[in-house]
Coordinates of C-alpha atoms in Angstrom, one line a residue:
Chain A
X26 CA 8.8 59.2 69.4
X27 CA 6.1 57.4 67.5
X28 CA 6.8 56.1 64.0
X29 CA 4.0 56.7 61.5
X30 CA 3.6 55.0 58.1
X31 CA 1.7 57.3 55.7
X32 CA 0.4 55.5 52.6
X33 CA -0.6 58.1 50.0
X34 CA -0.8 59.1 46.4
X35 CA -0.3 62.4 44.6
X36 CA -2.7 64.2 47.0
X37 CA -0.1 64.1 49.7
X38 CA 2.0 66.6 47.8
X39 CA -0.3 69.5 48.8
X40 CA -0.3 68.2 52.4
X41 CA 3.5 68.1 52.8
X42 CA 3.8 71.6 51.2
X43 CA 0.9 72.8 53.3
X44 CA 2.8 71.7 56.5
X45 CA 5.2 74.5 55.8
X46 CA 2.4 77.0 56.1
X47 CA 1.2 75.8 59.5
X48 CA 2.2 77.7 62.6
X49 CA 5.3 76.3 64.2
X50 CA 3.4 74.9 67.2
X51 CA 1.3 72.6 65.0
X52 CA 4.4 70.7 63.9
X53 CA 6.5 71.0 67.0
X54 CA 3.9 69.3 69.2
X55 CA 4.0 66.3 66.9
X56 CA 7.0 64.5 68.2
X57 CA 6.6 61.7 65.7
X58 CA 8.7 60.4 62.8
X59 CA 6.6 60.4 59.6
X60 CA 7.5 58.2 56.7
X61 CA 5.6 59.3 53.6
X62 CA 5.1 56.6 51.0
X63 CA 3.8 58.2 47.9
X64 CA 3.0 56.6 44.6
X65 CA 0.3 56.5 42.0
X66 CA -2.5 54.3 43.3
X67 CA -0.1 53.1 46.0
X68 CA -2.8 51.3 48.1
X69 CA -4.0 49.5 45.1
X70 CA -0.5 48.4 44.2
X71 CA 0.4 46.9 47.6
X72 CA -0.7 43.7 49.3
X73 CA -0.3 42.6 52.9
X74 CA 1.4 39.4 54.0
X75 CA 2.8 38.4 57.4
X76 CA 3.2 41.9 58.7
X77 CA 4.7 43.3 55.5
X78 CA 3.3 45.5 52.7
X79 CA 4.6 44.1 49.5
X80 CA 4.5 45.6 46.0
X81 CA 2.3 44.0 43.4
X82 CA 4.4 45.1 40.5
X83 CA 7.9 46.1 39.5
X84 CA 7.2 49.8 39.4
X85 CA 6.3 50.0 43.0
X86 CA 9.1 47.7 43.9
X87 CA 11.5 50.0 42.1
X88 CA 10.0 53.0 43.9
X89 CA 10.4 51.4 47.4
X90 CA 14.0 50.4 46.6
X91 CA 15.0 53.6 45.0
X92 CA 13.4 56.0 47.5
X93 CA 13.7 54.0 50.7
X94 CA 16.2 51.2 50.0
X95 CA 13.7 48.5 50.8
X96 CA 11.6 46.0 48.9
X97 CA 8.6 46.0 51.3
X98 CA 7.2 48.1 54.1
X99 CA 7.5 46.3 57.5
X100 CA 4.5 47.5 59.5
X101 CA 6.0 46.2 62.7
X102 CA 8.3 49.2 62.6
X103 CA 5.3 51.6 62.8
X104 CA 3.0 52.6 65.7
X105 CA 0.3 53.8 63.3
X106 CA -0.6 53.5 59.6
X107 CA -2.4 56.4 57.9
X108 CA -3.9 56.0 54.5
X109 CA -4.6 59.3 52.7
X110 CA -6.3 59.2 49.3
X111 CA -6.6 55.8 47.7
X112 CA -9.4 57.3 45.7
X113 CA -11.7 57.1 48.6
X114 CA -14.2 59.9 47.8
X115 CA -11.7 61.4 45.2
X116 CA -12.9 59.3 42.3
X117 CA -14.4 62.2 40.2
X118 CA -16.7 60.0 38.2
X119 CA -18.0 58.2 41.3
X120 CA -18.3 61.2 43.5
X121 CA -20.0 63.5 41.0
X122 CA -22.4 60.8 40.0
X123 CA -23.2 60.0 43.6
X124 CA -24.2 63.7 44.0
X125 CA -26.3 63.6 40.9
X126 CA -28.0 60.3 42.0
X127 CA -28.7 62.0 45.4
X128 CA -30.5 65.0 43.8
X129 CA -32.2 63.0 41.1
X130 CA -34.9 61.7 43.5
X131 CA -34.8 58.4 41.5
X132 CA -33.5 56.3 44.3
X133 CA -34.6 55.2 47.8
X134 CA -32.4 56.1 50.7
X135 CA -31.7 52.4 51.2
X136 CA -30.4 52.0 47.7
X137 CA -28.3 55.2 47.8
X138 CA -26.8 54.2 51.2
X139 CA -26.0 50.7 49.9
X140 CA -24.3 52.2 46.8
X141 CA -22.0 54.2 49.0
X142 CA -21.2 51.1 51.2
X143 CA -20.5 49.1 48.1
X144 CA -18.2 51.8 46.9
X145 CA -16.3 51.8 50.2
X146 CA -16.0 48.0 50.2
X147 CA -14.7 47.9 46.7
X148 CA -12.0 50.5 47.4
X149 CA -8.4 49.3 47.2
X150 CA -7.3 51.3 50.3
X151 CA -10.1 49.9 52.4
X152 CA -9.4 46.4 51.2
X153 CA -5.7 46.7 52.0
X154 CA -6.2 48.2 55.4
X155 CA -8.9 45.7 56.2
X156 CA -6.4 42.9 55.4
X157 CA -3.9 44.5 57.8
X158 CA -6.5 44.8 60.5
X159 CA -7.9 41.3 60.0
X160 CA -4.5 39.7 60.1
X161 CA -4.2 40.5 63.9
X162 CA -0.4 40.6 63.4
X163 CA -0.3 44.4 63.3
X164 CA -1.6 46.0 66.5
X165 CA -1.1 49.7 65.8
X166 CA -3.8 52.1 64.9
X167 CA -5.0 52.2 61.3
X168 CA -6.4 55.6 60.2
X169 CA -8.1 56.2 56.9
X170 CA -8.3 59.8 55.7
X171 CA -10.1 60.3 52.4
X172 CA -8.6 62.5 49.7
X173 CA -10.4 65.6 48.7
X174 CA -13.6 65.4 46.7
X175 CA -13.6 67.2 43.3
X176 CA -13.4 71.0 43.1
X177 CA -16.6 72.9 42.5
X178 CA -15.2 74.2 39.2
X179 CA -15.3 70.6 37.8
X180 CA -17.3 70.8 34.6
X181 CA -19.5 67.9 35.6
X182 CA -20.9 69.8 38.5
X183 CA -22.4 72.3 36.2
X184 CA -25.5 70.1 35.8
X185 CA -26.1 70.1 39.6
X186 CA -28.2 73.1 40.5
X187 CA -28.4 74.7 44.0
X188 CA -26.7 73.7 47.2
X189 CA -26.9 70.7 49.5
X190 CA -26.0 71.9 52.9
X191 CA -26.8 68.5 54.5
X192 CA -24.8 66.4 52.0
X193 CA -21.5 66.1 53.8
X194 CA -23.2 65.2 57.0
X195 CA -25.2 62.6 55.1
X196 CA -22.0 61.1 53.6
X197 CA -20.0 61.2 56.7
X198 CA -22.7 59.4 58.7
X199 CA -22.7 56.6 56.1
X200 CA -18.9 56.4 56.2
X201 CA -18.7 56.5 60.0
X202 CA -21.4 53.9 60.4
X203 CA -19.5 51.6 58.0
X204 CA -16.1 52.0 59.6
X205 CA -17.6 51.7 63.1
X206 CA -18.0 48.0 62.4
X207 CA -14.4 47.7 61.3
X208 CA -11.0 48.0 63.1
X209 CA -10.2 51.0 60.9
X210 CA -10.5 54.6 62.2
X211 CA -12.2 56.9 59.7
X212 CA -11.5 60.6 59.8
X213 CA -13.6 62.8 57.6
X214 CA -12.4 65.4 55.2
X215 CA -12.0 68.9 56.9
X216 CA -15.2 70.8 56.4
X217 CA -13.2 74.0 55.8
X218 CA -12.4 72.7 52.4
X219 CA -16.0 72.4 51.3
X220 CA -17.7 75.0 49.1
X221 CA -20.9 76.7 49.9
X222 CA -22.7 74.2 47.6
X223 CA -22.0 71.5 50.3
X224 CA -20.7 68.8 48.0
X225 CA -17.4 70.0 46.4
X226 CA -14.1 71.6 47.4
X227 CA -14.1 75.4 47.4
X228 CA -12.6 76.9 44.3
X229 CA -10.1 78.9 46.5
X230 CA -8.3 75.6 47.2
X231 CA -8.0 74.5 43.6
X232 CA -4.5 73.7 42.5
X233 CA -3.2 76.2 39.9
X234 CA -3.3 73.8 37.0
X235 CA -5.9 74.5 34.5
X236 CA -7.6 71.1 34.0
X237 CA -6.8 69.6 37.4
X238 CA -10.0 69.7 39.5
X239 CA -8.9 67.1 42.0
X240 CA -5.8 68.3 43.7
X241 CA -5.6 70.9 46.4
X242 CA -3.3 73.9 46.4
X243 CA -0.9 74.5 49.3
X244 CA -3.5 76.4 51.3
X245 CA -5.9 73.5 51.0
X246 CA -3.1 71.1 51.8
X247 CA -2.4 73.0 55.0
X248 CA -6.0 72.4 56.1
X249 CA -5.5 68.7 55.6
X250 CA -2.1 68.8 57.2
X251 CA -3.6 70.5 60.3
X252 CA -6.2 67.7 60.5
X253 CA -3.5 65.1 60.1
X254 CA -1.4 66.7 62.9
X255 CA -4.3 66.7 65.2
X256 CA -5.0 63.1 64.5
X257 CA -1.4 62.1 65.1
X258 CA -1.2 64.1 68.3
X259 CA -3.7 61.6 69.8
X260 CA -1.6 58.6 68.9
X261 CA -0.6 57.0 72.1
Chain B
X12 CA -33.1 14.7 22.7
X13 CA -30.9 17.8 22.8
X14 CA -30.6 17.7 19.1
X15 CA -34.2 18.5 18.5
X16 CA -34.1 21.7 16.4
X17 CA -36.5 23.9 14.3
X18 CA -38.7 24.3 17.4
X19 CA -39.3 27.9 16.4
X20 CA -39.8 29.6 13.1
X21 CA -39.2 33.3 14.1
X22 CA -41.2 35.9 12.2
X23 CA -38.6 38.6 12.4
X24 CA -34.9 38.9 13.1
X25 CA -33.7 40.7 16.1
X26 CA -30.7 42.8 15.2
X27 CA -28.0 43.2 17.8
X28 CA -28.6 46.9 17.7
X29 CA -32.3 46.5 18.3
X30 CA -33.6 47.7 21.7
X31 CA -35.2 44.7 23.4
X32 CA -37.3 45.3 26.4
X33 CA -38.2 42.3 28.7
X34 CA -40.9 41.9 31.3
X35 CA -43.1 39.2 32.7
X36 CA -42.8 36.4 35.2
X37 CA -39.7 35.0 36.8
X38 CA -38.5 33.2 33.7
X39 CA -38.4 36.4 31.8
X40 CA -35.3 37.4 33.7
X41 CA -33.3 34.8 31.8
X42 CA -34.1 36.4 28.5
X43 CA -32.7 39.8 29.3
X44 CA -29.5 38.2 30.6
X45 CA -29.1 35.9 27.7
X46 CA -29.6 38.8 25.3
X47 CA -27.0 40.9 27.1
X48 CA -24.5 38.0 27.2
X49 CA -24.8 37.5 23.5
X50 CA -24.1 41.1 22.7
X51 CA -27.7 42.1 22.0
X52 CA -29.1 45.5 23.1
X53 CA -31.1 44.5 26.2
X54 CA -32.9 47.8 26.8
X55 CA -32.7 48.6 30.5
X56 CA -34.2 52.0 31.2
X57 CA -34.1 52.1 34.9
X58 CA -30.4 52.1 35.9
X59 CA -29.0 51.6 39.4
X60 CA -27.1 54.4 41.2
X61 CA -23.3 54.5 40.7
X62 CA -21.4 52.2 42.9
X63 CA -24.1 49.6 43.6
X64 CA -22.6 46.2 43.4
X65 CA -23.9 43.5 41.0
X66 CA -25.2 41.6 44.0
X67 CA -27.1 44.5 45.4
X68 CA -28.4 45.5 42.0
X69 CA -30.1 42.1 42.0
X70 CA -31.2 42.5 45.6
X71 CA -32.9 45.9 44.8
X72 CA -34.3 44.6 41.5
X73 CA -32.1 46.6 39.1
X74 CA -31.3 45.0 35.8
X75 CA -33.9 42.2 36.4
X76 CA -36.3 43.6 33.9
X77 CA -36.1 46.6 31.7
X78 CA -37.6 48.7 34.4
X79 CA -37.9 48.0 38.1
X80 CA -41.5 46.7 37.9
X81 CA -40.8 43.4 39.6
X82 CA -42.5 40.4 38.1
X83 CA -45.5 41.1 35.9
X84 CA -47.3 37.8 36.1
X85 CA -50.6 38.5 34.3
X86 CA -51.7 40.3 31.2
X87 CA -54.0 42.4 33.3
X88 CA -51.1 43.5 35.4
X89 CA -49.2 44.4 32.2
X90 CA -52.2 46.5 31.1
X91 CA -52.3 48.2 34.5
X92 CA -48.7 49.3 34.3
X93 CA -49.3 50.6 30.8
X94 CA -52.4 52.5 31.8
X95 CA -50.5 54.1 34.7
X96 CA -47.8 55.1 32.2
X97 CA -49.8 56.1 29.2
X98 CA -53.2 57.1 30.4
X99 CA -53.0 60.4 32.3
X100 CA -56.2 59.6 34.1
X101 CA -55.1 56.3 35.6
X102 CA -53.0 56.3 38.7
X103 CA -52.6 54.8 42.1
X104 CA -51.6 56.1 45.5
X105 CA -51.9 52.9 47.5
X106 CA -49.2 52.3 50.0
X107 CA -48.7 49.6 52.6
X108 CA -47.0 50.2 55.9
X109 CA -46.1 48.2 58.9
X110 CA -45.9 51.3 61.0
X111 CA -42.2 52.0 60.4
X112 CA -41.5 51.2 56.7
X113 CA -43.5 51.6 53.5
X114 CA -44.1 49.0 50.9
X115 CA -45.3 49.3 47.3
X116 CA -48.2 46.9 46.8
X117 CA -47.4 46.7 43.1
X118 CA -43.7 46.0 43.6
X119 CA -43.6 44.4 47.1
X120 CA -40.1 43.1 46.9
X121 CA -38.1 45.7 45.0
X122 CA -37.1 47.3 48.3
X123 CA -36.3 44.4 50.7
X124 CA -36.7 46.5 53.8
X125 CA -39.3 48.8 52.4
X126 CA -39.1 52.5 51.8
X127 CA -38.3 55.1 54.5
X128 CA -41.2 57.4 53.7
X129 CA -44.4 57.4 51.7
X130 CA -43.0 60.2 49.6
X131 CA -39.9 58.2 48.8
X132 CA -42.0 55.3 47.7
X133 CA -44.1 57.5 45.5
X134 CA -41.1 59.0 43.8
X135 CA -39.6 55.6 43.2
X136 CA -42.9 54.3 41.8
X137 CA -43.1 57.3 39.4
X138 CA -39.5 56.7 38.4
X139 CA -40.4 53.1 37.5
X140 CA -43.5 54.1 35.6
X141 CA -41.6 56.6 33.5
X142 CA -38.8 54.1 32.9
X143 CA -41.3 51.5 31.9
X144 CA -43.0 53.9 29.5
X145 CA -39.6 54.9 28.0
X146 CA -38.9 51.2 27.4
X147 CA -42.2 50.7 25.7
X148 CA -41.9 53.9 23.6
X149 CA -38.4 53.3 22.4
X150 CA -38.0 49.6 22.2
X151 CA -37.9 47.7 18.9
X152 CA -38.9 44.5 20.4
X153 CA -41.0 43.8 23.6
X154 CA -40.6 40.4 25.0
X155 CA -43.2 39.4 27.5
X156 CA -43.3 36.1 29.5
X157 CA -46.8 35.2 30.5
X158 CA -46.8 33.6 34.0
X159 CA -50.1 33.3 35.7
X160 CA -53.9 33.4 35.3
X161 CA -54.5 33.7 39.0
X162 CA -54.5 37.2 40.3
X163 CA -55.3 39.3 43.3
X164 CA -57.0 42.7 43.2
X165 CA -58.5 45.3 45.3
X166 CA -62.2 45.3 44.7
X167 CA -62.6 48.9 45.9
X168 CA -59.8 50.5 43.9
X169 CA -60.0 47.9 41.1
X170 CA -56.2 47.6 41.1
X171 CA -54.3 44.4 40.7
X172 CA -51.5 43.2 42.9
X173 CA -48.7 40.9 41.7
X174 CA -48.9 38.9 44.9
X175 CA -51.6 38.1 47.4
X176 CA -51.6 40.8 50.1
X177 CA -49.9 39.5 53.2
X178 CA -47.4 37.3 51.5
X179 CA -44.5 39.5 50.4
X180 CA -45.8 42.6 52.2
X181 CA -49.0 44.1 53.5
X182 CA -51.9 42.3 55.2
X183 CA -54.7 40.3 53.7
X184 CA -58.1 42.1 54.0
X185 CA -60.9 39.7 53.3
X186 CA -63.3 42.6 52.7
X187 CA -61.2 44.2 50.0
X188 CA -58.8 41.6 48.5
X189 CA -60.3 39.6 45.8
X190 CA -59.1 36.5 44.0
X191 CA -59.7 35.8 40.3
X192 CA -58.6 33.0 38.2
X193 CA -58.7 34.6 34.8
X194 CA -60.5 33.1 31.8
X195 CA -59.1 32.7 28.3
X196 CA -61.1 35.7 27.2
X197 CA -59.9 37.9 30.1
X198 CA -56.3 37.1 29.4
X199 CA -56.7 37.5 25.7
X200 CA -58.5 40.9 26.0
X201 CA -56.0 42.3 28.4
X202 CA -53.1 41.2 26.2
X203 CA -54.7 42.6 23.0
X204 CA -55.4 45.9 24.8
X205 CA -51.9 46.0 26.2
X206 CA -50.3 45.5 22.7
X207 CA -52.6 48.1 21.2
X208 CA -51.7 50.5 23.9
X209 CA -48.0 49.9 23.3
X210 CA -48.3 50.2 19.6
X211 CA -50.3 53.4 20.0
X212 CA -47.1 55.1 21.2
X213 CA -44.7 52.9 19.3
X214 CA -46.3 51.8 16.0
X215 CA -43.3 49.7 14.9
X216 CA -43.0 47.7 18.1
X217 CA -42.7 44.0 17.6
X218 CA -43.8 41.6 20.4
X219 CA -42.4 38.2 21.3
X220 CA -44.6 36.2 23.8
X221 CA -43.4 33.3 25.8
X222 CA -45.1 31.3 28.5
X223 CA -43.2 30.6 31.7
X224 CA -42.4 26.9 32.0
X225 CA -42.3 27.2 35.8
X226 CA -45.2 25.5 37.5
X227 CA -47.3 27.2 40.1
X228 CA -46.0 27.1 43.7
X229 CA -49.5 27.5 45.1
X230 CA -53.0 28.1 44.0
X231 CA -56.1 29.7 45.4
X232 CA -58.3 28.0 42.8
X233 CA -59.4 25.1 45.1
X234 CA -58.0 22.7 42.6
X235 CA -54.8 20.7 43.1
X236 CA -51.8 22.8 42.2
X237 CA -50.9 20.4 39.5
X238 CA -54.4 20.8 37.9
X239 CA -54.3 24.5 38.5
X240 CA -50.9 24.8 36.8
X241 CA -52.2 22.9 33.7
X242 CA -55.2 25.2 33.5
X243 CA -53.1 28.3 33.8
X244 CA -50.4 27.3 31.3
X245 CA -53.0 26.0 28.8
X246 CA -54.9 29.4 28.9
X247 CA -51.7 31.4 28.6
X248 CA -50.3 29.2 25.8
X249 CA -53.6 29.3 23.9
X250 CA -53.7 33.1 24.1
X251 CA -50.1 33.5 23.0
X252 CA -50.8 31.2 20.1
X253 CA -53.9 33.1 19.1
X254 CA -52.1 36.4 19.1
X255 CA -49.1 35.0 17.3
X256 CA -51.4 33.6 14.6
X257 CA -53.5 36.8 14.4
X258 CA -50.9 39.5 14.3
X259 CA -47.9 39.7 12.1
X260 CA -46.0 41.7 14.6
X261 CA -46.5 39.2 17.4
X262 CA -44.5 36.1 17.6
X263 CA -44.5 33.2 20.1
X264 CA -41.4 31.5 21.3
X265 CA -41.9 28.0 22.8
X266 CA -39.9 28.1 26.0
X267 CA -42.8 26.4 27.8
X268 CA -42.7 23.4 25.4
X269 CA -38.9 23.1 25.5
X270 CA -38.9 22.6 29.2
X271 CA -42.1 20.7 29.7
X272 CA -42.4 18.4 26.7
X273 CA -42.3 14.7 27.7
X274 CA -39.5 14.1 25.2
X275 CA -37.2 15.9 27.6
X276 CA -38.2 13.7 30.5
X277 CA -38.1 16.4 33.1
X278 CA -34.4 16.8 32.6
X279 CA -34.6 20.5 32.8
X280 CA -36.1 20.7 36.3
X281 CA -34.3 20.9 39.6
X282 CA -34.9 18.1 42.1
X283 CA -37.8 20.1 43.5
X284 CA -39.6 19.5 40.2
X285 CA -40.4 23.1 40.0
X286 CA -37.4 25.3 39.4
X287 CA -35.8 25.2 35.9
X288 CA -32.2 24.3 36.2
X289 CA -29.4 26.1 34.3
X290 CA -29.2 23.4 31.7
X291 CA -32.9 24.1 30.8
X292 CA -32.3 27.9 30.8
X293 CA -29.3 27.5 28.6
X294 CA -31.1 25.1 26.3
X295 CA -34.1 27.4 25.9
X296 CA -32.0 30.4 25.2
X297 CA -29.7 28.5 22.9
X298 CA -32.7 27.3 20.9
X299 CA -33.9 30.9 20.7
X300 CA -30.7 32.1 19.1
X301 CA -30.1 29.0 17.0
X302 CA -33.5 29.3 15.4
X303 CA -32.9 33.0 14.8
X304 CA -29.6 32.3 13.1
X305 CA -31.0 29.3 11.2
X306 CA -33.6 31.5 9.6
X307 CA -31.9 34.9 9.2
X308 CA -28.1 34.2 9.3
X309 CA -25.4 34.4 11.9
X310 CA -24.6 37.2 14.3
X311 CA -21.1 38.4 15.1
X312 CA -19.5 36.3 17.8
X313 CA -20.2 37.0 21.4
X314 CA -17.6 36.0 24.0
X315 CA -19.7 36.4 27.1
X316 CA -22.4 34.0 26.2
X317 CA -20.9 30.9 27.7
X318 CA -19.9 32.7 30.9
X319 CA -23.4 34.0 31.4
X320 CA -24.9 30.7 30.4
X321 CA -23.3 28.8 33.3
X322 CA -24.7 31.1 35.9
X323 CA -27.0 29.2 38.2
X324 CA -30.7 29.4 37.4
X325 CA -31.2 30.0 41.2
X326 CA -30.1 33.6 41.1
X327 CA -33.3 35.0 39.7
X328 CA -35.8 36.9 41.7
X329 CA -39.2 35.2 42.0
X330 CA -41.7 36.6 44.3
X331 CA -43.9 33.6 43.9
X332 CA -41.2 31.5 45.6
X333 CA -42.2 33.3 48.8
X334 CA -45.4 31.2 48.7
X335 CA -43.3 28.1 49.2
X336 CA -42.4 29.4 52.6
X337 CA -46.0 29.8 53.6
X338 CA -46.6 26.2 52.5
X339 CA -43.8 25.0 54.8
X340 CA -45.4 26.8 57.7
X341 CA -48.6 25.0 57.1
X342 CA -47.0 21.6 57.3

């Protein structure tokens, strides 16, 4: 039995609920113990020191103590760390503006590519996981799974006309190239989530909350859960 | 010597809400930054994409001038940008390539590794031209730092390059590329035409001229670079003075004098005797704002000014610095 540390934010809710929608064999084949650490901007509120993930503030400290009876997360207890969310791709302002910048024709491919890389490098989850990897204390696998991009019903997409069938390939290639030079394993968002426009989550996966264009419903969560299970199945 | 004041009697007050466009040679980059740091409305019309770090904005020439023109060293180059933007008949399609990447002859360093395709370059150039035009049409004040009299142009297409072909990009073609060391009259005429062009689309535009205090790195004039520098700066200074005297909406700010006057004993230069150090930059810009305040009254306080002021003078983008590398190779 492998022990998996999952660092997440509110997006994990749909995933855990979605797990209940998966066929039995999807779960049964995963003979792992999963610890879900879920808190608002969790990755941005933790820092890494000597094999431990420690809270940056009292709120996260209280959360860890209240929900898990601990003051830090000892990564030595885990065979794998998975980060889900951490605003990687899910920042609505950033993602939507990236799409607009792409279609504007104002920027060179080199500038656009660099803007994505700078975005990745400034991401709190990436910084935290990089600290873990660079410490060479933790030897388990570190997987980064981005949270969903905004839903196609987001009002800000209304100014983006047409579809971009190549867009997710374009983005994934940038992310994969970047992470190929790190010790982190990047796993792309499941394509089943993406709308026909090529750059937003399909409206059928929108959570049933009027002004929430970011979170998935349980059916969308199940798609991510399936991806997560497949990833964890390969953990040796 | 740092107490010398009243070096400038500004003709008009720049309000903090006024849109101020800045272009010109390397030294012009300090003006935009200083305006922004002091809470003025530095009018940048060509914005970087979301996510691009400050370091890479600088690397790709965003936020260096109001639009991504790169350095505009000469008044003829300024007129060329204006004609591309405001004259529907004027245009250029010239592109340089090394076989794999494409370089804009008129902005040779804005993309450090060149453009991926010719089409990408052309779209980027048009974006810059339209951003440049927007800054001209909508600005309240246009600050232009005159940098050089020496220029390189294509005698076939009659277009001017900011750098000698083959330095920052491209290849030198002796049959095409032509050197000119512009006369007072050429510099004057091009600047008058430029200002007239700008005011034809923005009749209320005010202009502040400065002369870059940075000496030439190299010269093609067959004179010693020291002599060539003195010629160049003298012409530029005289033209700026003539326009400032002749036009009520044109002013001259003496950044050249502040850095180069003997009374300052070369204090404001780096050890290489060419680059202006951050004390010099700070002193020039402090003088600019002090004189404005002395004549027209105080502005509301600006907290970022000191932070910005201590930034090194090294982190400006100066294409002409590339020439220093050629010089090293020769030695």
